[in-house]
Every structure is written in C-alpha cells, then in structure tokens.
PDB file of C-alpha atoms and ligand atoms in Angstrom:
ATOM      1  CA  UNK A  18      14.651  94.363 131.205  1.00 91.00           C
ATOM      2  CA  UNK A  19      13.468  90.835 132.050  1.00 97.00           C
ATOM      3  CA  UNK A  20      15.127  87.956 133.878  1.00 98.00           C
ATOM      4  CA  UNK A  21      16.313  85.297 131.464  1.00 98.00           C
ATOM      5  CA  UNK A  22      15.064  82.540 133.753  1.00 98.00           C
ATOM      6  CA  UNK A  23      11.679  83.653 135.144  1.00 98.00           C
ATOM      7  CA  UNK A  24      10.846  86.673 132.904  1.00 98.00           C
ATOM      8  CA  UNK A  25      10.277  88.773 136.054  1.00 98.00           C
ATOM      9  CA  UNK A  26      11.837  92.245 136.426  1.00 98.00           C
ATOM     10  CA  UNK A  27      15.637  92.019 136.160  1.00 98.00           C
ATOM     11  CA  UNK A  28      18.010  93.912 138.422  1.00 98.00           C
ATOM     12  CA  UNK A  29      21.301  93.240 136.640  1.00 98.00           C
ATOM     13  CA  UNK A  30      22.524  92.743 133.090  1.00 97.00           C
ATOM     14  CA  UNK A  31      25.507  90.543 132.380  1.00 97.00           C
ATOM     15  CA  UNK A  32      26.676  91.261 128.898  1.00 96.00           C
ATOM     16  CA  UNK A  33      29.094  88.363 128.579  1.00 95.00           C
ATOM     17  CA  UNK A  34      26.147  86.006 129.197  1.00 95.00           C
ATOM     18  CA  UNK A  35      23.980  88.213 126.967  1.00 96.00           C
ATOM     19  CA  UNK A  36      21.319  88.039 129.691  1.00 97.00           C
ATOM     20  CA  UNK A  37      19.580  89.861 132.541  1.00 98.00           C
ATOM     21  CA  UNK A  38      18.674  88.364 135.905  1.00 98.00           C
ATOM     22  CA  UNK A  39      16.296  89.042 138.788  1.00 98.00           C
ATOM     23  CA  UNK A  40      17.714  89.045 142.303  1.00 98.00           C
ATOM     24  CA  UNK A  41      16.885  85.397 143.023  1.00 98.00           C
ATOM     25  CA  UNK A  42      18.299  84.080 139.772  1.00 98.00           C
ATOM     26  CA  UNK A  43      21.371  86.297 139.918  1.00 98.00           C
ATOM     27  CA  UNK A  44      22.230  84.876 143.361  1.00 98.00           C
ATOM     28  CA  UNK A  45      21.666  81.395 141.971  1.00 98.00           C
ATOM     29  CA  UNK A  46      23.940  82.213 139.024  1.00 98.00           C
ATOM     30  CA  UNK A  47      26.711  83.248 141.448  1.00 98.00           C
ATOM     31  CA  UNK A  48      26.372  79.998 143.402  1.00 98.00           C
ATOM     32  CA  UNK A  49      26.196  77.931 140.208  1.00 98.00           C
ATOM     33  CA  UNK A  50      29.251  79.616 138.696  1.00 98.00           C
ATOM     34  CA  UNK A  51      31.186  79.036 141.915  1.00 98.00           C
ATOM     35  CA  UNK A  52      30.143  75.366 142.033  1.00 98.00           C
ATOM     36  CA  UNK A  53      31.112  75.049 138.365  1.00 98.00           C
ATOM     37  CA  UNK A  54      34.592  76.465 138.993  1.00 98.00           C
ATOM     38  CA  UNK A  55      35.037  74.105 141.958  1.00 98.00           C
ATOM     39  CA  UNK A  56      34.083  71.105 139.804  1.00 97.00           C
ATOM     40  CA  UNK A  57      35.933  72.283 136.674  1.00 97.00           C
ATOM     41  CA  UNK A  58      39.265  72.619 138.469  1.00 96.00           C
ATOM     42  CA  UNK A  59      38.738  69.915 141.071  1.00 97.00           C
ATOM     43  CA  UNK A  60      39.118  72.515 143.818  1.00 98.00           C
ATOM     44  CA  UNK A  61      37.270  70.940 146.732  1.00 97.00           C
ATOM     45  CA  UNK A  62      35.653  67.658 147.678  1.00 92.00           C
ATOM     46  CA  UNK A  63      32.425  67.340 149.682  1.00 86.00           C
ATOM     47  CA  UNK A  64      33.296  67.305 153.371  1.00 86.00           C
ATOM     48  CA  UNK A  65      36.572  69.201 152.929  1.00 91.00           C
ATOM     49  CA  UNK A  66      37.498  71.500 155.803  1.00 94.00           C
ATOM     50  CA  UNK A  67      38.175  74.865 154.216  1.00 97.00           C
ATOM     51  CA  UNK A  68      39.985  77.921 155.561  1.00 98.00           C
ATOM     52  CA  UNK A  69      38.895  81.126 153.840  1.00 98.00           C
ATOM     53  CA  UNK A  70      41.400  83.995 153.774  1.00 98.00           C
ATOM     54  CA  UNK A  71      39.162  86.889 154.821  1.00 98.00           C
ATOM     55  CA  UNK A  72      40.056  90.543 154.312  1.00 96.00           C
ATOM     56  CA  UNK A  73      36.708  92.211 155.025  1.00 96.00           C
ATOM     57  CA  UNK A  74      36.321  93.117 151.339  1.00 97.00           C
ATOM     58  CA  UNK A  75      33.521  91.971 149.033  1.00 98.00           C
ATOM     59  CA  UNK A  76      35.283  89.032 147.410  1.00 98.00           C
ATOM     60  CA  UNK A  77      36.440  87.192 150.508  1.00 98.00           C
ATOM     61  CA  UNK A  78      33.098  87.667 152.277  1.00 98.00           C
ATOM     62  CA  UNK A  79      31.195  86.602 149.147  1.00 98.00           C
ATOM     63  CA  UNK A  80      33.224  83.424 148.704  1.00 98.00           C
ATOM     64  CA  UNK A  81      32.858  82.558 152.382  1.00 98.00           C
ATOM     65  CA  UNK A  82      29.105  83.078 152.150  1.00 98.00           C
ATOM     66  CA  UNK A  83      28.748  81.062 148.922  1.00 98.00           C
ATOM     67  CA  UNK A  84      30.818  78.157 150.249  1.00 97.00           C
ATOM     68  CA  UNK A  85      28.569  77.948 153.276  1.00 96.00           C
ATOM     69  CA  UNK A  86      25.509  78.132 151.029  1.00 96.00           C
ATOM     70  CA  UNK A  87      26.979  75.267 148.995  1.00 96.00           C
ATOM     71  CA  UNK A  88      27.358  73.201 152.174  1.00 94.00           C
ATOM     72  CA  UNK A  89      31.120  73.370 152.778  1.00 95.00           C
ATOM     73  CA  UNK A  90      32.572  73.460 156.260  1.00 92.00           C
ATOM     74  CA  UNK A  91      34.318  76.825 155.805  1.00 97.00           C
ATOM     75  CA  UNK A  92      35.994  78.824 158.586  1.00 98.00           C
ATOM     76  CA  UNK A  93      37.584  82.249 158.168  1.00 98.00           C
ATOM     77  CA  UNK A  94      41.099  83.495 158.857  1.00 98.00           C
ATOM     78  CA  UNK A  95      41.880  87.194 159.158  1.00 98.00           C
ATOM     79  CA  UNK A  96      45.348  88.732 159.448  1.00 97.00           C
ATOM     80  CA  UNK A  97      45.713  92.266 160.868  1.00 97.00           C
ATOM     81  CA  UNK A  98      48.400  93.816 158.684  1.00 97.00           C
ATOM     82  CA  UNK A  99      48.651  97.123 160.551  1.00 95.00           C
ATOM     83  CA  UNK A 100      47.844  99.252 157.502  1.00 95.00           C
ATOM     84  CA  UNK A 101      46.375 102.129 159.527  1.00 89.00           C
ATOM     85  CA  UNK A 102      42.648 102.658 159.726  1.00 89.00           C
ATOM     86  CA  UNK A 103      42.106 100.341 156.755  1.00 91.00           C
ATOM     87  CA  UNK A 104      43.140  97.323 158.846  1.00 91.00           C
ATOM     88  CA  UNK A 105      41.006  98.374 161.849  1.00 90.00           C
ATOM     89  CA  UNK A 106      37.914  98.802 159.702  1.00 95.00           C
ATOM     90  CA  UNK A 107      38.462  95.633 157.668  1.00 96.00           C
ATOM     91  CA  UNK A 108      38.717  93.607 160.892  1.00 96.00           C
ATOM     92  CA  UNK A 109      35.353  94.998 161.982  1.00 97.00           C
ATOM     93  CA  UNK A 110      33.669  93.969 158.707  1.00 98.00           C
ATOM     94  CA  UNK A 111      35.109  90.466 158.907  1.00 98.00           C
ATOM     95  CA  UNK A 112      34.093  90.047 162.562  1.00 98.00           C
ATOM     96  CA  UNK A 113      30.590  91.419 162.032  1.00 98.00           C
ATOM     97  CA  UNK A 114      30.020  89.071 159.099  1.00 98.00           C
ATOM     98  CA  UNK A 115      31.174  86.036 161.085  1.00 98.00           C
ATOM     99  CA  UNK A 116      29.075  86.922 164.161  1.00 98.00           C
ATOM    100  CA  UNK A 117      25.930  87.593 162.148  1.00 97.00           C
ATOM    101  CA  UNK A 118      26.158  84.148 160.541  1.00 96.00           C
ATOM    102  CA  UNK A 119      27.547  82.289 163.524  1.00 97.00           C
ATOM    103  CA  UNK A 120      30.707  81.346 161.610  1.00 98.00           C
ATOM    104  CA  UNK A 121      34.152  80.751 163.078  1.00 98.00           C
ATOM    105  CA  UNK A 122      36.736  83.444 162.365  1.00 98.00           C
ATOM    106  CA  UNK A 123      40.361  82.927 163.422  1.00 98.00           C
ATOM    107  CA  UNK A 124      42.523  86.020 163.675  1.00 97.00           C
ATOM    108  CA  UNK A 125      46.196  86.836 163.845  1.00 97.00           C
ATOM    109  CA  UNK A 126      47.845  90.230 164.216  1.00 96.00           C
ATOM    110  CA  UNK A 127      51.167  90.873 162.528  1.00 96.00           C
ATOM    111  CA  UNK A 128      52.382  93.485 165.014  1.00 95.00           C
ATOM    112  CA  UNK A 129      51.189  91.660 168.125  1.00 96.00           C
ATOM    113  CA  UNK A 130      52.261  88.192 167.018  1.00 96.00           C
ATOM    114  CA  UNK A 131      55.348  88.878 164.898  1.00 96.00           C
ATOM    115  CA  UNK A 132      56.608  92.296 166.001  1.00 95.00           C
ATOM    116  CA  UNK A 133      56.097  94.344 162.833  1.00 95.00           C
ATOM    117  CA  UNK A 134      53.396  95.719 160.568  1.00 95.00           C
ATOM    118  CA  UNK A 135      53.371  96.019 156.776  1.00 96.00           C
ATOM    119  CA  UNK A 136      54.185  99.754 156.396  1.00 94.00           C
ATOM    120  CA  UNK A 137      57.100  99.808 158.874  1.00 92.00           C
ATOM    121  CA  UNK A 138      58.288  96.265 158.242  1.00 91.00           C
ATOM    122  CA  UNK A 139      58.473  96.672 154.481  1.00 93.00           C
ATOM    123  CA  UNK A 140      60.399  99.931 154.863  1.00 92.00           C
ATOM    124  CA  UNK A 141      62.858  98.408 157.340  1.00 90.00           C
ATOM    125  CA  UNK A 142      63.318  95.356 155.110  1.00 90.00           C
ATOM    126  CA  UNK A 143      63.588  97.575 151.995  1.00 91.00           C
ATOM    127  CA  UNK A 144      60.802  95.725 150.193  1.00 91.00           C
ATOM    128  CA  UNK A 145      57.804  97.109 148.346  1.00 91.00           C
ATOM    129  CA  UNK A 146      54.816  97.066 150.755  1.00 92.00           C
ATOM    130  CA  UNK A 147      52.740  94.730 148.546  1.00 92.00           C
ATOM    131  CA  UNK A 148      55.646  92.333 148.167  1.00 92.00           C
ATOM    132  CA  UNK A 149      56.188  92.116 151.951  1.00 95.00           C
ATOM    133  CA  UNK A 150      52.450  91.949 152.519  1.00 95.00           C
ATOM    134  CA  UNK A 151      51.838  89.205 149.943  1.00 94.00           C
ATOM    135  CA  UNK A 152      54.688  87.096 151.265  1.00 95.00           C
ATOM    136  CA  UNK A 153      53.432  87.549 154.831  1.00 97.00           C
ATOM    137  CA  UNK A 154      49.859  86.605 154.009  1.00 96.00           C
ATOM    138  CA  UNK A 155      50.890  83.526 152.037  1.00 95.00           C
ATOM    139  CA  UNK A 156      53.080  82.350 154.902  1.00 96.00           C
ATOM    140  CA  UNK A 157      50.533  82.964 157.654  1.00 97.00           C
ATOM    141  CA  UNK A 158      47.684  81.382 155.674  1.00 97.00           C
ATOM    142  CA  UNK A 159      49.801  78.297 154.919  1.00 96.00           C
ATOM    143  CA  UNK A 160      50.844  78.033 158.536  1.00 96.00           C
ATOM    144  CA  UNK A 161      47.272  78.429 159.826  1.00 97.00           C
ATOM    145  CA  UNK A 162      45.954  75.791 157.410  1.00 96.00           C
ATOM    146  CA  UNK A 163      48.725  73.394 158.376  1.00 94.00           C
ATOM    147  CA  UNK A 164      48.212  74.004 162.107  1.00 94.00           C
ATOM    148  CA  UNK A 165      44.444  73.562 161.917  1.00 96.00           C
ATOM    149  CA  UNK A 166      44.524  70.528 159.608  1.00 95.00           C
ATOM    150  CA  UNK A 167      42.432  72.187 156.884  1.00 96.00           C
ATOM    151  CA  UNK A 168      42.181  70.545 153.468  1.00 95.00           C
ATOM    152  CA  UNK A 169      42.384  73.773 151.500  1.00 97.00           C
ATOM    153  CA  UNK A 170      42.894  77.525 151.670  1.00 98.00           C
ATOM    154  CA  UNK A 171      40.346  79.486 149.689  1.00 98.00           C
ATOM    155  CA  UNK A 172      40.859  83.066 148.540  1.00 98.00           C
ATOM    156  CA  UNK A 173      38.370  85.490 147.007  1.00 98.00           C
ATOM    157  CA  UNK A 174      40.292  86.198 143.790  1.00 98.00           C
ATOM    158  CA  UNK A 175      37.796  86.906 141.020  1.00 98.00           C
ATOM    159  CA  UNK A 176      37.979  86.963 137.222  1.00 98.00           C
ATOM    160  CA  UNK A 177      39.173  90.602 137.145  1.00 98.00           C
ATOM    161  CA  UNK A 178      42.039  89.807 139.537  1.00 97.00           C
ATOM    162  CA  UNK A 179      43.183  86.750 137.647  1.00 98.00           C
ATOM    163  CA  UNK A 180      42.861  88.298 134.186  1.00 98.00           C
ATOM    164  CA  UNK A 181      44.874  91.334 135.363  1.00 98.00           C
ATOM    165  CA  UNK A 182      47.672  89.159 136.749  1.00 97.00           C
ATOM    166  CA  UNK A 183      47.659  87.133 133.531  1.00 97.00           C
ATOM    167  CA  UNK A 184      47.894  90.335 131.505  1.00 97.00           C
ATOM    168  CA  UNK A 185      50.929  91.468 133.506  1.00 97.00           C
ATOM    169  CA  UNK A 186      52.631  88.116 133.063  1.00 95.00           C
ATOM    170  CA  UNK A 187      51.886  87.990 129.343  1.00 96.00           C
ATOM    171  CA  UNK A 188      53.104  91.548 128.774  1.00 96.00           C
ATOM    172  CA  UNK A 189      56.421  90.659 130.355  1.00 95.00           C
ATOM    173  CA  UNK A 190      56.446  86.976 129.307  1.00 93.00           C
ATOM    174  CA  UNK A 191      57.019  85.675 132.810  1.00 91.00           C
ATOM    175  CA  UNK A 192      56.845  82.084 131.629  1.00 89.00           C
ATOM    176  CA  UNK A 193      57.340  80.506 135.059  1.00 87.00           C
ATOM    177  CA  UNK A 194      54.428  82.505 136.478  1.00 89.00           C
ATOM    178  CA  UNK A 195      52.309  81.666 133.434  1.00 92.00           C
ATOM    179  CA  UNK A 196      52.775  77.982 134.191  1.00 89.00           C
ATOM    180  CA  UNK A 197      51.428  78.469 137.702  1.00 86.00           C
ATOM    181  CA  UNK A 198      48.318  80.389 136.782  1.00 88.00           C
ATOM    182  CA  UNK A 199      45.867  77.688 137.798  1.00 91.00           C
ATOM    183  CA  UNK A 200      42.909  78.684 139.989  1.00 96.00           C
ATOM    184  CA  UNK A 201      43.729  75.562 142.030  1.00 95.00           C
ATOM    185  CA  UNK A 202      47.168  74.593 143.240  1.00 93.00           C
ATOM    186  CA  UNK A 203      47.266  71.075 144.685  1.00 93.00           C
ATOM    187  CA  UNK A 204      48.919  70.451 148.059  1.00 92.00           C
ATOM    188  CA  UNK A 205      52.631  69.772 147.702  1.00 87.00           C
ATOM    189  CA  UNK A 206      55.802  69.630 149.805  1.00 84.00           C
ATOM    190  CA  UNK A 207      54.031  70.692 152.996  1.00 84.00           C
ATOM    191  CA  UNK A 208      52.045  73.500 151.315  1.00 89.00           C
ATOM    192  CA  UNK A 209      48.250  73.147 151.543  1.00 92.00           C
ATOM    193  CA  UNK A 210      45.935  73.103 148.529  1.00 96.00           C
ATOM    194  CA  UNK A 211      44.899  76.586 147.353  1.00 97.00           C
ATOM    195  CA  UNK A 212      41.711  77.385 145.494  1.00 98.00           C
ATOM    196  CA  UNK A 213      40.068  80.441 143.933  1.00 98.00           C
ATOM    197  CA  UNK A 214      36.401  79.484 143.442  1.00 98.00           C
ATOM    198  CA  UNK A 215      35.288  82.958 142.277  1.00 98.00           C
ATOM    199  CA  UNK A 216      37.277  82.926 139.026  1.00 98.00           C
ATOM    200  CA  UNK A 217      34.096  82.669 136.948  1.00 98.00           C
ATOM    201  CA  UNK A 218      32.643  85.858 138.517  1.00 98.00           C
ATOM    202  CA  UNK A 219      33.694  89.463 137.966  1.00 98.00           C
ATOM    203  CA  UNK A 220      34.257  92.136 140.580  1.00 97.00           C
ATOM    204  CA  UNK A 221      30.979  93.807 139.619  1.00 97.00           C
ATOM    205  CA  UNK A 222      29.164  90.523 140.213  1.00 98.00           C
ATOM    206  CA  UNK A 223      30.703  89.822 143.624  1.00 98.00           C
ATOM    207  CA  UNK A 224      29.822  93.384 144.678  1.00 98.00           C
ATOM    208  CA  UNK A 225      26.227  92.895 143.499  1.00 98.00           C
ATOM    209  CA  UNK A 226      26.108  89.525 145.274  1.00 98.00           C
ATOM    210  CA  UNK A 227      27.113  91.173 148.575  1.00 98.00           C
ATOM    211  CA  UNK A 228      24.580  93.975 148.210  1.00 98.00           C
ATOM    212  CA  UNK A 229      21.750  91.524 147.486  1.00 98.00           C
ATOM    213  CA  UNK A 230      22.775  89.232 150.357  1.00 98.00           C
ATOM    214  CA  UNK A 231      22.991  92.168 152.792  1.00 97.00           C
ATOM    215  CA  UNK A 232      26.732  91.689 153.292  1.00 98.00           C
ATOM    216  CA  UNK A 233      28.396  94.857 154.510  1.00 97.00           C
ATOM    217  CA  UNK A 234      31.978  95.046 153.252  1.00 97.00           C
ATOM    218  CA  UNK A 235      34.943  97.388 153.161  1.00 96.00           C
ATOM    219  CA  UNK A 236      34.639  99.348 149.918  1.00 95.00           C
ATOM    220  CA  UNK A 237      37.857 101.373 150.114  1.00 91.00           C
ATOM    221  CA  UNK A 238      40.955 100.023 148.401  1.00 87.00           C
ATOM    222  CA  UNK A 239      44.040  99.447 150.529  1.00 90.00           C
ATOM    223  CA  UNK A 240      45.965 102.774 150.556  1.00 91.00           C
ATOM    224  CA  UNK A 241      49.113 100.900 149.578  1.00 89.00           C
ATOM    225  CA  UNK A 242      47.512  99.759 146.313  1.00 85.00           C
ATOM    226  CA  UNK A 243      47.891 103.253 144.820  1.00 82.00           C
ATOM    227  CA  UNK A 244      49.996 102.988 141.669  1.00 79.00           C
ATOM    228  CA  UNK A 245      49.657  99.196 141.628  1.00 86.00           C
ATOM    229  CA  UNK A 246      50.072  98.017 138.026  1.00 90.00           C
ATOM    230  CA  UNK A 247      47.269  95.478 138.371  1.00 92.00           C
ATOM    231  CA  UNK A 248      44.748  98.266 138.915  1.00 93.00           C
ATOM    232  CA  UNK A 249      45.841  99.750 135.577  1.00 95.00           C
ATOM    233  CA  UNK A 250      45.562  96.346 133.881  1.00 97.00           C
ATOM    234  CA  UNK A 251      42.045  95.953 135.289  1.00 97.00           C
ATOM    235  CA  UNK A 252      41.060  99.285 133.776  1.00 96.00           C
ATOM    236  CA  UNK A 253      42.481  98.276 130.397  1.00 97.00           C
ATOM    237  CA  UNK A 254      40.617  94.977 130.509  1.00 98.00           C
ATOM    238  CA  UNK A 255      37.369  96.747 131.459  1.00 97.00           C
ATOM    239  CA  UNK A 256      37.847  98.992 128.462  1.00 97.00           C
ATOM    240  CA  UNK A 257      38.223  95.942 126.211  1.00 97.00           C
ATOM    241  CA  UNK A 258      35.199  94.330 127.859  1.00 97.00           C
ATOM    242  CA  UNK A 259      33.077  97.378 127.068  1.00 96.00           C
ATOM    243  CA  UNK A 260      33.624  96.984 123.340  1.00 96.00           C
ATOM    244  CA  UNK A 261      33.896  93.192 123.358  1.00 97.00           C
ATOM    245  CA  UNK A 262      31.766  91.560 126.094  1.00 97.00           C
ATOM    246  CA  UNK A 263      33.286  88.273 127.199  1.00 97.00           C
ATOM    247  CA  UNK A 264      36.836  89.295 126.215  1.00 98.00           C
ATOM    248  CA  UNK A 265      38.064  89.138 129.809  1.00 98.00           C
ATOM    249  CA  UNK A 266      36.604  85.699 130.402  1.00 98.00           C
ATOM    250  CA  UNK A 267      37.970  84.331 127.127  1.00 98.00           C
ATOM    251  CA  UNK A 268      41.402  85.853 127.708  1.00 98.00           C
ATOM    252  CA  UNK A 269      41.707  84.047 131.042  1.00 98.00           C
ATOM    253  CA  UNK A 270      39.848  80.797 130.370  1.00 97.00           C
ATOM    254  CA  UNK A 271      41.172  80.197 126.846  1.00 97.00           C
ATOM    255  CA  UNK A 272      44.653  80.655 128.285  1.00 96.00           C
ATOM    256  CA  UNK A 273      43.993  78.053 130.990  1.00 95.00           C
ATOM    257  CA  UNK A 274      42.373  75.569 128.633  1.00 93.00           C
ATOM    258  CA  UNK A 275      44.397  76.027 125.435  1.00 93.00           C
ATOM    259  CA  UNK A 276      47.729  77.658 126.182  1.00 92.00           C
ATOM    260  CA  UNK A 277      48.962  76.940 129.676  1.00 90.00           C
ATOM    261  CA  UNK A 278      50.307  73.477 128.882  1.00 89.00           C
ATOM    262  CA  UNK A 279      52.961  75.114 126.765  1.00 88.00           C
ATOM    263  CA  UNK A 280      54.553  76.588 129.884  1.00 86.00           C
ATOM    264  CA  UNK A 281      54.538  73.317 131.827  1.00 77.00           C
ATOM    265  CA  UNK A 282      58.227  72.691 131.227  1.00 72.00           C
ATOM    266  CA  UNK A 283      59.257  75.851 133.072  1.00 62.00           C
ATOM    267  CA  UNK A 284      57.044  74.839 135.989  1.00 66.00           C
ATOM    268  CA  UNK A 285      58.466  71.308 136.092  1.00 69.00           C
ATOM    269  CA  UNK A 286      61.968  72.769 136.466  1.00 62.00           C
ATOM    270  CA  UNK A 287      60.799  75.022 139.273  1.00 60.00           C
ATOM    271  CA  UNK A 288      59.048  72.320 141.267  1.00 59.00           C
ATOM    272  CA  UNK A 289      62.066  70.060 140.829  1.00 63.00           C
ATOM    273  CA  UNK A 290      63.863  72.103 143.487  1.00 72.00           C
ATOM    274  CA  UNK A 291      63.787  70.069 146.686  1.00 81.00           C
ATOM    275  CA  UNK A 292      62.534  71.869 149.775  1.00 88.00           C
ATOM    276  CA  UNK A 293      63.664  71.635 153.368  1.00 93.00           C
ATOM    277  CA  UNK A 294      62.188  72.797 156.671  1.00 94.00           C
ATOM    278  CA  UNK A 295      62.923  76.401 157.707  1.00 95.00           C
ATOM    279  CA  UNK A 296      65.374  76.385 160.623  1.00 96.00           C
ATOM    280  CA  UNK A 297      63.230  78.915 162.525  1.00 95.00           C
ATOM    281  CA  UNK A 298      59.592  78.021 161.849  1.00 95.00           C
ATOM    282  CA  UNK A 299      59.668  74.661 160.057  1.00 94.00           C
ATOM    283  CA  UNK A 300      57.862  75.922 156.943  1.00 95.00           C
ATOM    284  CA  UNK A 301      58.976  74.375 153.623  1.00 93.00           C
ATOM    285  CA  UNK A 302      61.642  76.493 151.924  1.00 94.00           C
ATOM    286  CA  UNK A 303      64.532  76.197 149.477  1.00 91.00           C
ATOM    287  CA  UNK A 304      66.849  78.126 151.837  1.00 92.00           C
ATOM    288  CA  UNK A 305      67.986  77.614 155.415  1.00 95.00           C
ATOM    289  CA  UNK A 306      65.361  80.059 156.617  1.00 96.00           C
ATOM    290  CA  UNK A 307      62.119  80.862 154.822  1.00 95.00           C
ATOM    291  CA  UNK A 308      61.330  84.242 153.231  1.00 94.00           C
ATOM    292  CA  UNK A 309      58.925  85.144 156.034  1.00 96.00           C
ATOM    293  CA  UNK A 310      61.488  84.506 158.788  1.00 96.00           C
ATOM    294  CA  UNK A 311      64.069  86.485 156.777  1.00 95.00           C
ATOM    295  CA  UNK A 312      61.564  89.334 156.434  1.00 95.00           C
ATOM    296  CA  UNK A 313      60.706  89.209 160.141  1.00 95.00           C
ATOM    297  CA  UNK A 314      64.384  89.401 161.047  1.00 95.00           C
ATOM    298  CA  UNK A 315      64.960  92.467 158.882  1.00 93.00           C
ATOM    299  CA  UNK A 316      61.668  94.132 159.785  1.00 92.00           C
ATOM    300  CA  UNK A 317      62.212  93.825 163.539  1.00 91.00           C
ATOM    301  CA  UNK A 318      65.924  94.691 163.583  1.00 85.00           C
ATOM    302  CA  UNK A 319      66.537  97.504 166.120  1.00 77.00           C
ATOM    303  CA  UNK A 320      67.096 100.901 164.474  1.00 66.00           C
ATOM    304  CA  UNK A 321      70.685 102.132 165.193  1.00 63.00           C
ATOM    305  CA  UNK A 322      70.841 105.238 167.417  1.00 59.00           C
ATOM    306  CA  UNK A 323      73.116 108.229 166.759  1.00 60.00           C
ATOM    307  CA  UNK A 324      75.267 108.553 169.889  1.00 61.00           C
ATOM    308  CA  UNK A 325      77.217 111.575 171.099  1.00 57.00           C
ATOM    309  CA  UNK A 326      75.062 114.418 169.772  1.00 54.00           C
ATOM    310  CA  UNK A 327      71.898 115.936 171.175  1.00 52.00           C
ATOM    311  CA  UNK A 328      68.781 115.648 168.978  1.00 46.00           C
ATOM    312  CA  UNK A 329      68.774 119.408 168.204  1.00 48.00           C
ATOM    313  CA  UNK A 330      72.389 119.165 166.997  1.00 45.00           C
ATOM    314  CA  UNK A 331      71.418 116.354 164.658  1.00 42.00           C
ATOM    315  CA  UNK A 332      68.457 118.320 163.337  1.00 42.00           C
ATOM    316  CA  UNK A 333      70.357 121.583 162.679  1.00 36.00           C
TER     317      UNK A 333
HETATM  318  S1  Q46 B 415      46.634  94.510 151.279  1.00 73.71           S
HETATM  319 FE1  Q46 B 415      48.765  94.117 151.099  1.00 73.71          FE
HETATM  320 FE2  Q46 B 415      47.026  94.228 149.107  1.00 73.71          FE
HETATM  321 FE3  Q46 B 415      47.477  96.429 150.593  1.00 73.71          FE
HETATM  322  S2  Q46 B 415      49.665  96.130 150.966  1.00 73.71           S
HETATM  323 FE4  Q46 B 415      49.367  95.528 148.863  1.00 73.71          FE
HETATM  324  S3  Q46 B 415      49.077  93.336 149.026  1.00 73.71           S
HETATM  325  S4  Q46 B 415      47.363  96.350 148.358  1.00 73.71           S
HETATM  326  S5  Q46 B 415      45.667  92.728 148.348  1.00 73.71           S
HETATM  327 ZN1   ZN B 416      14.352  85.407 137.684  1.00 73.71          ZN
HETATM  328 ZN1   ZN B 417      60.490  80.323 158.619  1.00 73.71          ZN
END
C-alpha cells in the first residue's frame, strides 16, 4: 500500500478518494479538506476570532488543532454538563490538550453556574436528556461568543454526524430542518455565526488525525447517547459506504449543492418570525423568556416534600 502523493509506505486507505496516504500526507489531506470546507461555505475569514465548542472528544480537539495549524485565532469553550464520570474525564482531556499547546480554554459548569445538571435537570423539566443538553449547549455557546466578541462558533461535527442528521430529516421529511442543513449559519438576530469545518472528513479520519498528532481524547460515547437514533443512522450509512464508497459524501454534499434550495421557502417563513430579547437573560427569542431560561426554571424548581408522614410510613 503506497501513498498516492509520495509513493512511500501508506498508513491509511480512504476508499472514497480511491487512495492511500502516508502519515504526513494524510495530515495534510485533513488540513486541506478543512480549508476547502471553510472556503466552499464561506465559514471564516482570515483574522476571525473563533470560539471552538470543545467536548474532549476527537472531533472538537481535531478541529481546534487544525484551525490553529491553519493560522486562525481559535480559543476553546468547554461546558461541564454533569453527566457523571463522563463529564469529569472529558474536562480533563480538554484541559490537557489546551495546556500542552498553550491554548486558551474557557469553561463553564452547568451545576455550579446555573443550578442544575443534564441528568437531573432534564428529568425535572420532563425533557429527553439530549434535548435539554442540546438546548443548553447552544444557549451557552451563543452567550459565550456574544460576551467575548467572537466572530464565529466552531463545532467538530463531521461528515458522519451531518449525513446521519440529514438521513433522519429525510426519512421524516422535516422540511424546515432540511432548509437549515448548511454547515455554516451566518450571524443573525443576535445569534453568532456557526461553522462546521470538518464536514468533509469522516469520523474514522478525525480519529486517525488525533492518533497521528498525539492528541489524547475521550473515546467513550456519552452514556446518554444509548438508543440515540443518529447512532443507528450512522451504522446504516456505514453499511452503505462499505458497498458503495463515497455514498455518504455524495448523499450529504449533493443534497447541499443540488437539493437544499428547494426547501428555502420553509426556511424563509421560519426566519420571518421577529425575535425579542429574553426578559431574564437578554438572549434573542420568540417568546417572553428563552428556552434555556424556561428550562432552568423547571430544572431548578424545588421538589415538593410530603408532609405529615414519617419516611418509613411513606415507604411501607
Ligand atoms: S452530550 Fe448531551 Fe450529546 Fe450526551 S446528553 Fe445527548 S446531547 S449524547 S453530543
Ligand atoms: Zn506521502
Ligand atoms: Zn433567557
């Protein structure tokens, strides 16, 4: 197996490119593909101040590393979600990475700073953990970017993530979501620009990138992801990719380039809704209080006590 570029010994094969690469040229491919995605979707401009949403996993650490390699001024932002040991360990990976490279990592802790964590808060608010978690992260990232005057928030979503979400939305014909599938969302109505520069790389490639760059990352999936439909969609897409290399890439990119326009009308109606400032935190919202403040209120509501009976009487 020889590297397509230098003909030296290859360490990885990438079937959708019909090519093998040595370590040096694979790392270059990852940087080139990231730069290509940034240019293709007008994600970032030279000199932009970027806030990377860091989880301690391979994708967020890889994108942070690549952006720095490409010369962007990228700082990290980590949110402690209180998901047991997983959160403790992920914080350690993120911190170690930042220290080793002398990068700035900002942190926030949901329990310490907002009075609830994802497992308890989602239960108290009667929301699915991933729904409460996603809403929380989006809000805190937006707020941090706004507060720090960053030009864009970058996340480590890769091709597998985006193709799986697209598959879910196509299966159920969520036309409004389909319209919003862009790997770059421009700033609007007080929300910062959001970019996903790893959309041209697969999960396998970001993992290989980290290994070759000596980046130690949290391998374990979040325990709350068990049963997540997107994991099943990823498996289905990997199965398709095995028999038809490039299918995943074409599914996602041909949609963006050839089909997404057709859903623009639904999106125009959605963005027509005028937003106002949340009465509690000032974030843009279409209600009096934003979804995060509503979640916080429900998640931190005191639990009613049973009065008049001793605990053993209640238990028996
Ligand atoms: S962290 Fe949060 Fe994910 Fe865990 S609770 Fe769900 S959304 S699975 S990326
Ligand atoms: Zn080579
Ligand atoms: Zn609010």
